[in-house]
Coordinates of C-alpha atoms and ligand atoms in Angstrom, one line a residue:
X1 CA 0.0 -0.1 0.0
X2 CA 1.4 3.5 -0.8
X3 CA 0.3 6.7 0.7
X4 CA -0.8 9.9 -1.2
X5 CA 2.0 12.6 -1.1
X6 CA 0.8 16.3 -1.0
X7 CA 2.2 19.7 -2.2
X8 CA 0.4 22.8 -0.6
X9 CA 1.1 26.5 -0.2
X10 CA 2.2 27.7 3.3
X11 CA 1.6 31.4 2.5
X12 CA -1.2 33.4 0.7
X13 CA -1.1 31.3 -2.5
X14 CA 1.0 31.6 -5.5
X15 CA 4.2 29.9 -3.8
X16 CA 4.7 28.3 -7.0
X17 CA 2.8 25.1 -6.5
X18 CA 2.2 24.6 -10.5
X19 CA 5.9 24.6 -10.9
X20 CA 6.7 22.2 -8.2
X21 CA 3.8 19.6 -9.1
X22 CA 5.2 19.6 -12.7
X23 CA 8.6 18.9 -11.5
X24 CA 7.6 16.2 -9.1
X25 CA 5.1 14.6 -11.6
X26 CA 7.6 12.3 -13.3
X27 CA 7.7 10.4 -9.8
X28 CA 4.0 10.0 -9.7
X29 CA 1.2 8.1 -11.7
X30 CA -1.8 10.4 -10.6
X31 CA -1.9 13.9 -9.6
X32 CA -5.1 15.1 -8.0
X33 CA -6.5 18.5 -7.0
X34 CA -8.3 18.5 -3.7
X35 CA -9.9 21.8 -3.1
X36 CA -10.6 25.5 -4.6
X37 CA -11.6 26.3 -8.2
X38 CA -10.7 28.7 -10.9
X39 CA -9.7 31.2 -8.2
X40 CA -6.4 29.3 -8.5
X41 CA -3.7 30.2 -11.2
X42 CA -0.8 27.8 -11.5
X43 CA 1.7 28.5 -13.9
X44 CA 4.2 26.2 -15.3
X45 CA 7.3 27.3 -17.7
X46 CA 9.0 24.6 -19.8
X47 CA 10.7 24.3 -23.2
X48 CA 10.2 28.1 -23.5
X49 CA 6.5 28.2 -23.0
X50 CA 4.4 29.4 -20.1
X51 CA 0.9 27.8 -19.3
X52 CA -1.5 28.7 -16.3
X53 CA -3.8 26.4 -15.5
X54 CA -6.8 26.9 -13.0
X55 CA -9.1 23.8 -12.4
X56 CA -6.8 21.3 -14.3
X57 CA -4.1 19.6 -12.0
X58 CA -0.7 20.6 -13.1
X59 CA 0.6 17.0 -14.0
X60 CA -1.4 17.1 -17.2
X61 CA 1.6 17.9 -19.5
X62 CA 3.5 14.8 -18.4
X63 CA 2.8 11.8 -20.6
X64 CA 1.2 8.6 -18.8
X65 CA 0.1 10.7 -16.0
X66 CA -3.5 10.7 -14.8
X67 CA -5.1 13.7 -13.6
X68 CA -8.2 13.9 -11.3
X69 CA -10.4 17.0 -10.2
X70 CA -11.3 15.8 -6.8
X71 CA -14.5 16.1 -5.0
X72 CA -13.5 19.1 -2.9
X73 CA -12.8 21.2 -6.0
X74 CA -15.6 23.6 -7.4
X75 CA -15.7 23.9 -11.2
X76 CA -17.0 26.4 -13.5
X77 CA -17.8 24.6 -16.7
X78 CA -16.8 27.7 -18.8
X79 CA -13.5 28.3 -17.5
X80 CA -12.6 24.3 -17.4
X81 CA -13.6 24.2 -21.2
X82 CA -11.7 27.0 -21.8
X83 CA -8.5 25.4 -20.6
X84 CA -9.4 22.1 -22.1
X85 CA -9.4 23.6 -25.6
X86 CA -6.3 25.7 -25.1
X87 CA -4.4 22.5 -24.0
X88 CA -5.8 20.5 -26.9
X89 CA -5.0 23.3 -29.3
X90 CA -1.4 22.7 -27.6
X91 CA -1.7 19.0 -28.5
X92 CA -2.1 18.0 -25.0
X93 CA -4.2 14.8 -24.8
X94 CA -6.5 16.0 -21.9
X95 CA -9.4 13.4 -22.5
X96 CA -7.2 10.7 -21.9
X97 CA -5.8 12.1 -18.9
X98 CA -8.3 13.8 -17.1
X99 CA -11.2 12.5 -15.0
X100 CA -13.5 14.5 -12.7
X101 CA -15.2 13.5 -9.5
X102 CA -19.1 13.3 -9.5
X103 CA -19.0 14.7 -6.3
X104 CA -17.3 18.2 -7.3
X105 CA -19.8 21.0 -7.0
X106 CA -20.7 23.4 -10.1
X107 CA -20.1 27.1 -9.9
X108 CA -23.2 28.6 -11.5
X109 CA -23.4 31.8 -13.5
X110 CA -25.4 33.1 -10.7
X111 CA -22.9 32.3 -8.2
X112 CA -20.5 34.7 -9.8
X113 CA -23.1 37.2 -9.7
X114 CA -23.5 37.0 -6.0
X115 CA -19.5 37.0 -5.4
X116 CA -19.6 40.2 -7.4
X117 CA -22.8 41.7 -5.7
X118 CA -21.6 40.6 -2.3
X119 CA -17.9 42.2 -2.7
X120 CA -19.4 45.3 -4.1
X121 CA -21.8 45.8 -1.1
X122 CA -18.7 45.2 1.4
X123 CA -17.0 48.5 0.2
X124 CA -13.5 49.1 1.6
X125 CA -14.2 45.8 3.7
X126 CA -14.2 43.7 0.5
X127 CA -12.5 40.3 0.6
X128 CA -10.7 41.2 -2.6
X129 CA -12.0 38.0 -4.1
X130 CA -10.9 36.8 -7.6
X131 CA -14.8 37.0 -8.4
X132 CA -14.9 33.4 -9.6
X133 CA -18.0 32.7 -7.3
X134 CA -16.0 30.4 -5.0
X135 CA -17.6 31.6 -1.8
X136 CA -21.2 31.4 -2.9
X137 CA -20.5 27.9 -4.3
X138 CA -19.0 26.7 -1.1
X139 CA -21.9 28.3 0.9
X140 CA -24.5 26.3 -1.4
X141 CA -22.4 23.1 -0.9
X142 CA -22.5 23.2 2.9
X143 CA -26.0 24.9 2.7
X144 CA -27.0 21.6 1.0
X145 CA -28.4 23.3 -2.0
X146 CA -25.5 22.7 -4.6
X147 CA -25.4 21.2 -7.8
X148 CA -22.7 18.3 -8.5
X149 CA -21.0 17.3 -11.7
X150 CA -22.6 13.9 -11.2
X151 CA -25.9 15.8 -11.5
X152 CA -25.3 16.9 -15.2
X153 CA -25.8 13.2 -16.2
X154 CA -29.7 13.3 -14.7
X155 CA -32.6 14.0 -16.9
X156 CA -33.7 16.6 -14.1
X157 CA -30.6 18.6 -14.3
X158 CA -31.9 21.5 -16.2
X159 CA -34.9 21.7 -13.7
X160 CA -32.7 21.4 -10.7
X161 CA -30.3 24.2 -12.3
X162 CA -33.7 26.5 -12.9
X163 CA -34.5 26.1 -9.4
X164 CA -31.2 26.9 -7.7
X165 CA -30.8 29.7 -10.1
X166 CA -34.2 31.2 -9.0
X167 CA -33.1 30.9 -5.4
X168 CA -30.1 33.0 -6.4
X169 CA -32.2 35.5 -8.2
X170 CA -34.3 35.9 -4.9
X171 CA -31.1 36.5 -2.9
X172 CA -29.7 39.3 -5.4
X173 CA -33.0 41.2 -4.9
X174 CA -30.9 42.1 -1.6
X175 CA -28.3 43.8 -3.2
X176 CA -28.3 46.7 -5.5
X177 CA -26.6 45.2 -8.2
X178 CA -27.1 45.4 -12.1
X179 CA -26.5 41.9 -13.9
X180 CA -27.3 40.3 -16.9
X181 CA -27.3 36.3 -16.7
X182 CA -27.9 35.3 -20.4
X183 CA -24.6 35.5 -22.1
X184 CA -22.4 33.5 -19.6
X185 CA -25.6 31.2 -19.1
X186 CA -25.1 30.1 -22.8
X187 CA -21.5 29.4 -22.6
X188 CA -22.0 27.7 -19.2
X189 CA -24.6 25.0 -20.9
X190 CA -21.8 24.9 -23.4
X191 CA -19.4 23.8 -20.9
X192 CA -21.5 21.2 -19.4
X193 CA -21.5 19.6 -22.8
X194 CA -17.7 19.6 -22.7
X195 CA -17.8 17.9 -19.5
X196 CA -19.7 15.1 -20.5
X197 CA -16.9 14.1 -23.0
X198 CA -14.8 13.4 -19.9
X199 CA -14.9 10.3 -17.6
X200 CA -17.1 11.5 -14.8
X201 CA -16.1 9.0 -11.8
X202 CA -16.5 8.3 -8.1
X203 CA -12.9 9.5 -7.6
X204 CA -12.7 8.4 -3.9
X205 CA -13.1 4.7 -4.9
X206 CA -10.7 5.1 -7.6
X207 CA -8.1 7.0 -5.4
X208 CA -8.5 4.3 -2.7
X209 CA -8.1 1.4 -5.3
X210 CA -4.9 3.0 -6.7
X211 CA -3.5 3.5 -3.2
X212 CA -3.9 -0.3 -2.4
X213 CA -2.4 -1.2 -5.9
X214 CA 0.7 0.8 -4.8
X215 CA 0.2 3.7 -7.5
X216 CA 2.1 6.8 -6.5
X217 CA -0.5 9.8 -6.0
X218 CA 0.4 13.2 -5.4
X219 CA -2.3 15.7 -4.3
X220 CA -2.0 19.4 -5.4
X221 CA -3.3 22.3 -3.3
X222 CA -4.4 25.4 -4.3
X223 CA -4.5 28.9 -2.6
X224 CA -2.5 28.8 0.9
X225 CA -2.5 27.8 4.5
X226 CA -3.0 31.4 5.5
X227 CA -5.9 31.4 3.1
X228 CA -7.7 28.5 4.9
X229 CA -11.2 29.1 5.9
X230 CA -10.4 27.9 9.5
X231 CA -7.0 28.8 9.9
X232 CA -6.3 31.7 7.6
X233 CA -6.6 35.3 8.4
X234 CA -10.3 35.1 8.5
X235 CA -12.5 36.7 7.1
X236 CA -9.9 37.7 4.5
X237 CA -9.5 33.9 3.3
X238 CA -11.0 31.6 0.6
X239 CA -14.0 29.4 1.2
X240 CA -12.1 26.0 1.4
X241 CA -9.8 23.9 3.7
X242 CA -6.3 24.7 2.2
X243 CA -4.5 22.5 4.6
X244 CA -3.5 18.9 4.5
X245 CA -6.9 18.0 6.1
X246 CA -8.3 19.1 2.9
X247 CA -6.9 16.4 1.1
X248 CA -8.7 13.8 3.5
X249 CA -12.1 15.6 2.7
X250 CA -11.5 16.5 -1.1
X251 CA -10.4 13.3 -2.3
X252 CA -11.5 10.7 0.4
X253 CA -8.0 9.9 1.5
X254 CA -8.1 8.6 5.2
X255 CA -5.6 10.5 7.5
X256 CA -3.2 7.6 8.0
X257 CA -3.1 7.3 4.1
X258 CA -1.2 10.7 3.8
X259 CA 2.6 10.4 3.0
X260 CA 4.9 13.2 2.7
X261 CA 3.5 16.7 2.9
X262 CA 5.8 19.0 0.7
X263 CA 5.2 22.7 2.0
X264 CA 6.1 25.2 -0.6
X265 CA 6.9 28.8 0.3
X266 CA 8.5 31.7 -1.2
X267 CA 11.9 33.2 0.1
X268 CA 9.7 36.4 0.9
X269 CA 6.1 36.7 1.0
X270 CA 3.2 38.1 -1.3
X271 CA -0.6 38.4 -0.9
X272 CA -3.3 39.4 -3.4
X273 CA -6.7 40.8 -2.4
X274 CA -7.3 42.3 1.0
X275 CA -6.3 41.2 4.6
X276 CA -3.7 41.3 7.0
X277 CA -0.1 41.0 5.9
X278 CA 2.3 41.8 9.1
X279 CA 5.3 42.0 6.9
X280 CA 4.2 43.9 3.7
X281 CA 6.5 46.3 2.4
X282 CA 5.2 49.7 1.0
X283 CA 8.6 50.8 0.3
X284 CA 11.4 50.5 -2.7
X285 CA 12.1 47.0 -1.5
X286 CA 8.6 45.6 -2.0
X287 CA 8.4 47.4 -5.4
X288 CA 11.5 45.7 -6.2
X289 CA 10.4 42.2 -5.2
X290 CA 7.0 42.9 -7.4
X291 CA 9.2 43.9 -10.3
X292 CA 11.7 41.2 -10.3
X293 CA 9.2 38.4 -9.0
X294 CA 6.9 39.6 -11.6
X295 CA 4.3 39.5 -8.8
X296 CA 0.9 40.0 -10.6
X297 CA -1.9 37.6 -10.2
X298 CA -2.0 34.6 -12.6
X299 CA -6.0 34.8 -12.5
X300 CA -6.7 38.4 -12.3
X301 CA -3.6 40.0 -13.0
X302 CA -3.7 42.2 -9.9
X303 CA -0.4 43.4 -8.5
X304 CA 0.4 41.3 -5.6
X305 CA 1.4 43.0 -2.2
X306 CA 5.0 41.8 -1.3
X307 CA 7.0 41.7 2.0
X308 CA 9.7 39.9 3.9
X309 CA 9.5 36.4 5.0
X310 CA 7.2 35.7 8.0
X311 CA 8.6 33.1 10.3
X312 CA 5.5 33.1 12.6
X313 CA 3.1 32.6 9.8
X314 CA 5.4 29.7 8.3
X315 CA 5.8 27.9 11.5
X316 CA 2.0 28.1 12.0
X317 CA 1.8 26.8 8.7
X318 CA 4.2 23.9 9.0
X319 CA 2.5 23.0 12.4
X320 CA -1.1 22.9 10.9
X321 CA -0.2 20.9 8.1
X322 CA 2.2 18.5 9.1
X323 CA 4.8 19.3 6.7
X324 CA 7.8 16.9 6.1
X325 CA 9.7 18.6 3.6
X326 CA 10.0 22.5 2.6
X327 CA 10.2 23.8 -0.8
X328 CA 11.7 27.2 -1.0
X329 CA 10.8 29.1 -4.3
X330 CA 11.8 32.1 -5.9
X331 CA 15.2 32.6 -4.1
X332 CA 16.5 34.0 -7.3
X333 CA 14.2 37.2 -6.7
X334 CA 16.1 38.2 -3.8
X335 CA 19.6 38.0 -5.7
X336 CA 19.9 41.8 -5.5
X337 CA 19.2 43.0 -1.8
X338 CA 22.0 43.8 0.5
X339 CA 20.0 43.0 3.4
X340 CA 17.3 40.7 3.9
X341 CA 14.8 40.5 6.7
X342 CA 12.8 37.8 8.5
X343 CA 9.9 38.3 11.1
X344 CA 10.8 36.1 13.8
X345 CA 8.0 37.3 16.2
X346 CA 5.5 39.7 16.4
X347 CA 4.9 42.8 18.7
X348 CA 1.2 42.9 19.7
X349 CA 0.0 45.4 22.2
X350 CA 3.4 45.6 23.8
X351 CA 3.9 41.9 23.9
X352 CA 6.1 39.7 22.1
X353 CA 4.9 36.6 20.5
X354 CA 5.9 33.8 18.2
X355 CA 2.5 32.4 17.9
X356 CA -0.2 33.8 15.5
X357 CA -2.7 36.0 17.4
X358 CA -6.5 35.6 16.9
X359 CA -6.7 39.2 15.3
X360 CA -3.8 39.5 12.6
X361 CA -4.6 43.2 12.1
X362 CA -2.8 46.4 11.8
X363 CA -1.8 46.5 15.7
X364 CA 1.1 43.7 14.7
X365 CA 4.7 44.9 14.5
X366 CA 7.1 42.2 13.2
X367 CA 10.3 41.7 14.9
X368 CA 13.0 41.4 12.5
X369 CA 16.2 39.4 12.3
X370 CA 18.4 40.7 9.3
X371 CA 20.7 38.6 7.2
X372 CA 23.2 39.6 4.6
X373 CA 22.1 39.0 1.0
X374 CA 24.1 37.1 -1.4
X375 CA 24.2 39.6 -4.2
X376 CA 25.0 37.4 -7.0
X377 CA 23.2 35.7 -9.5
X378 CA 22.1 32.3 -8.6
X379 CA 19.7 31.6 -11.7
X380 CA 22.1 28.9 -13.3
X381 CA 23.1 27.2 -10.2
X382 CA 21.8 23.4 -10.0
X383 CA 23.4 22.2 -7.1
X384 CA 23.2 23.4 -3.3
X385 CA 27.2 22.8 -3.0
X386 CA 27.5 26.0 -5.5
X387 CA 24.9 28.3 -3.4
X388 CA 26.6 31.5 -2.1
X389 CA 27.1 31.0 1.8
X390 CA 24.7 33.6 2.6
X391 CA 21.8 31.7 0.9
X392 CA 22.8 28.5 2.7
X393 CA 22.6 30.5 6.1
X394 CA 19.4 31.9 5.2
X395 CA 18.1 28.2 4.2
X396 CA 19.8 26.7 7.4
X397 CA 18.0 29.2 9.8
X398 CA 14.4 28.5 8.1
X399 CA 15.2 24.6 8.5
X400 CA 16.3 25.4 12.3
X401 CA 13.4 27.5 13.0
X402 CA 10.8 24.9 11.7
X403 CA 12.6 21.8 12.2
X404 CA 11.9 20.6 8.8
X405 CA 14.5 20.2 6.0
X406 CA 14.3 22.2 2.8
X407 CA 14.6 19.8 0.1
X408 CA 14.1 21.8 -3.1
X409 CA 15.1 25.5 -4.0
X410 CA 13.7 27.1 -7.2
X411 CA 16.1 29.7 -8.7
X412 CA 13.6 30.4 -11.7
X413 CA 10.4 29.9 -13.1
X414 CA 11.4 27.1 -15.6
X415 CA 11.2 23.5 -14.9
X416 CA 14.8 23.3 -15.0
X417 CA 15.8 26.0 -12.5
X418 CA 15.5 23.6 -9.7
X419 CA 17.9 22.6 -7.0
X420 CA 17.3 19.1 -5.4
X421 CA 18.9 18.3 -2.3
Ligands
GDP501 P1 1.0 29.0 -7.7 O1 -0.4 29.4 -7.8 O2 1.5 28.4 -6.5 O3 0.8 27.7 -8.7 O4 1.9 30.1 -8.2 P2 1.7 31.1 -9.2 O5 1.8 30.2 -10.6 O6 0.4 31.8 -9.3 O7 2.9 32.0 -9.1 C1 4.1 31.7 -9.1 C2 4.8 32.5 -10.2 O8 6.3 32.5 -10.1 C3 4.8 31.8 -11.3 O9 4.7 32.9 -12.6 C4 5.8 31.2 -11.7 O10 6.2 30.9 -13.1 C5 6.8 32.1 -11.0 N1 8.1 31.2 -10.4 C6 7.8 30.0 -9.7 N2 9.1 29.4 -9.2 C7 10.1 30.5 -9.5 C8 11.4 30.8 -9.0 O11 12.0 30.1 -8.2 N3 11.9 31.9 -9.5 C9 11.0 32.9 -10.0 N4 11.7 34.1 -10.6 N5 9.8 32.6 -10.6 C10 9.3 31.7 -10.3
IMO502 P1 -3.5 29.8 -6.3 O1 -3.7 28.5 -6.2 C1 -3.6 33.8 -4.3 C2 -7.4 35.1 -2.7 C3 -7.9 36.1 -3.2 C4 -8.9 36.8 -2.0 C5 -9.0 35.6 -1.3 C6 -10.5 34.8 -1.5 O2 -3.0 30.5 -7.5 O3 -2.4 30.0 -5.2 P2 -11.8 33.7 -3.4 O4 -11.8 34.1 -5.1 O5 -11.3 32.5 -3.1 O6 -13.0 34.1 -3.0 O7 -10.6 35.0 -2.8 O8 -8.1 34.4 -1.7 N1 -7.1 34.0 -3.5 C7 -5.6 33.6 -3.9 N2 -4.7 34.3 -3.9 N3 -3.4 32.6 -4.9 C8 -4.7 32.2 -5.1 O9 -4.7 30.7 -5.6 C9 -6.0 32.4 -4.7 N4 -7.1 32.1 -4.7 C10 -7.8 32.9 -3.8 O10 -7.1 37.1 -4.0 O11 -7.9 37.7 -1.4
MG503 MG1 -1.6 31.3 -8.3

């Protein structure tokens, strides 16, 4: 029997999960997404091309790999159909390599409208949602109103769709928000037809069969630990369980079948959308990180907020996920910084703490430890030994603080720009 390994983000998303899954895929036969939806944007670079995936697992490009969209994911048929079309145009055999859980919930056109109406009504207090309908869809899931992928095969599907849509139209009366369902709805039903071309499966049975057969399975997370519905910076979070626990509910994998947990973090921090970010920089250093790191959202194109590495948040995420191996991304973005800072504690109301407080608001003042930057180009380095001493010191400090080894260091967006230890 083999266990399911997990790749997940330890910060506020966009850590580089797409790249890492693509790099690790040759070691796996199955890649499965367990939560989130098209709010995710996972970028992959190889052979001079860049791809961004939103719903499809990042193992789709490697031959012979099966990719599963698990029950914990929410699917917008329009976005999924577009992704499929693009990949097929590039010669990727999506149909032969992608399967979709019957129990994954569908994002309706009206879920997107409710998302937009709700955000607009919050004014300055808005979450900064990607407006893909994620929150309203998970609300209907837990509220026991949702439509699932398996429902599209029912003769009563259109009826059930109309009934949920009518509920949403009622809800929308509470908002002063103009909308037009028709254009998106047409595309949506076309997307449903695309879905019907694919194997719609009882993925929990299949995954457990694979576990028993000894197949190597990798679960791919979306978003990041600090956006988790329970443990993130609530209410500025997403609506799913982004932590390792989400693998159990989002794929039907028992806790004792979880193997390695690869926790991914950037050598600094970013966040897109609103919400607390204790180490955020508003100066030239933050601007420089954004410029060099090309920190613009893969889904929305919004500029990402940038700041120093936050060890308080990172240790919290390592603890909550049971991380067994760390993967540090975008080390190359810091090449040109004479001094690096890492928040090792927070000052909250005059008290110093290394635990994430209940309210992660503006009253937090990070306590920084400074490190000497390496100030050289590491982009072409492929072995750990060749790393400058300052980078090794930075990495070893993170290992000491977290108690977890850093097994991979990424030094560029390309598949090849990866240092394995
Ligand atoms: P994900 O959502 O976690 O998959 O991450 P995104 O794809 O949204 O954002 C990560 C961005 O950083 C993408 O544009 C990647 O191509 C890029 N990237 C990944 N690893 C590295 C790295 O080591 N160095 C640099 N400079 N860019 C990287
Ligand atoms: P990947 O998988 C970064 C953020 C949004 C917003 C909040 C809620 O690419 O790392 P939602 O659309 O879920 O209602 O938005 O969460 N967010 C992400 N930030 N990366 C993501 O995904 C994100 N998915 C959602 O910006 O602040
Ligand atoms: Mg992303």
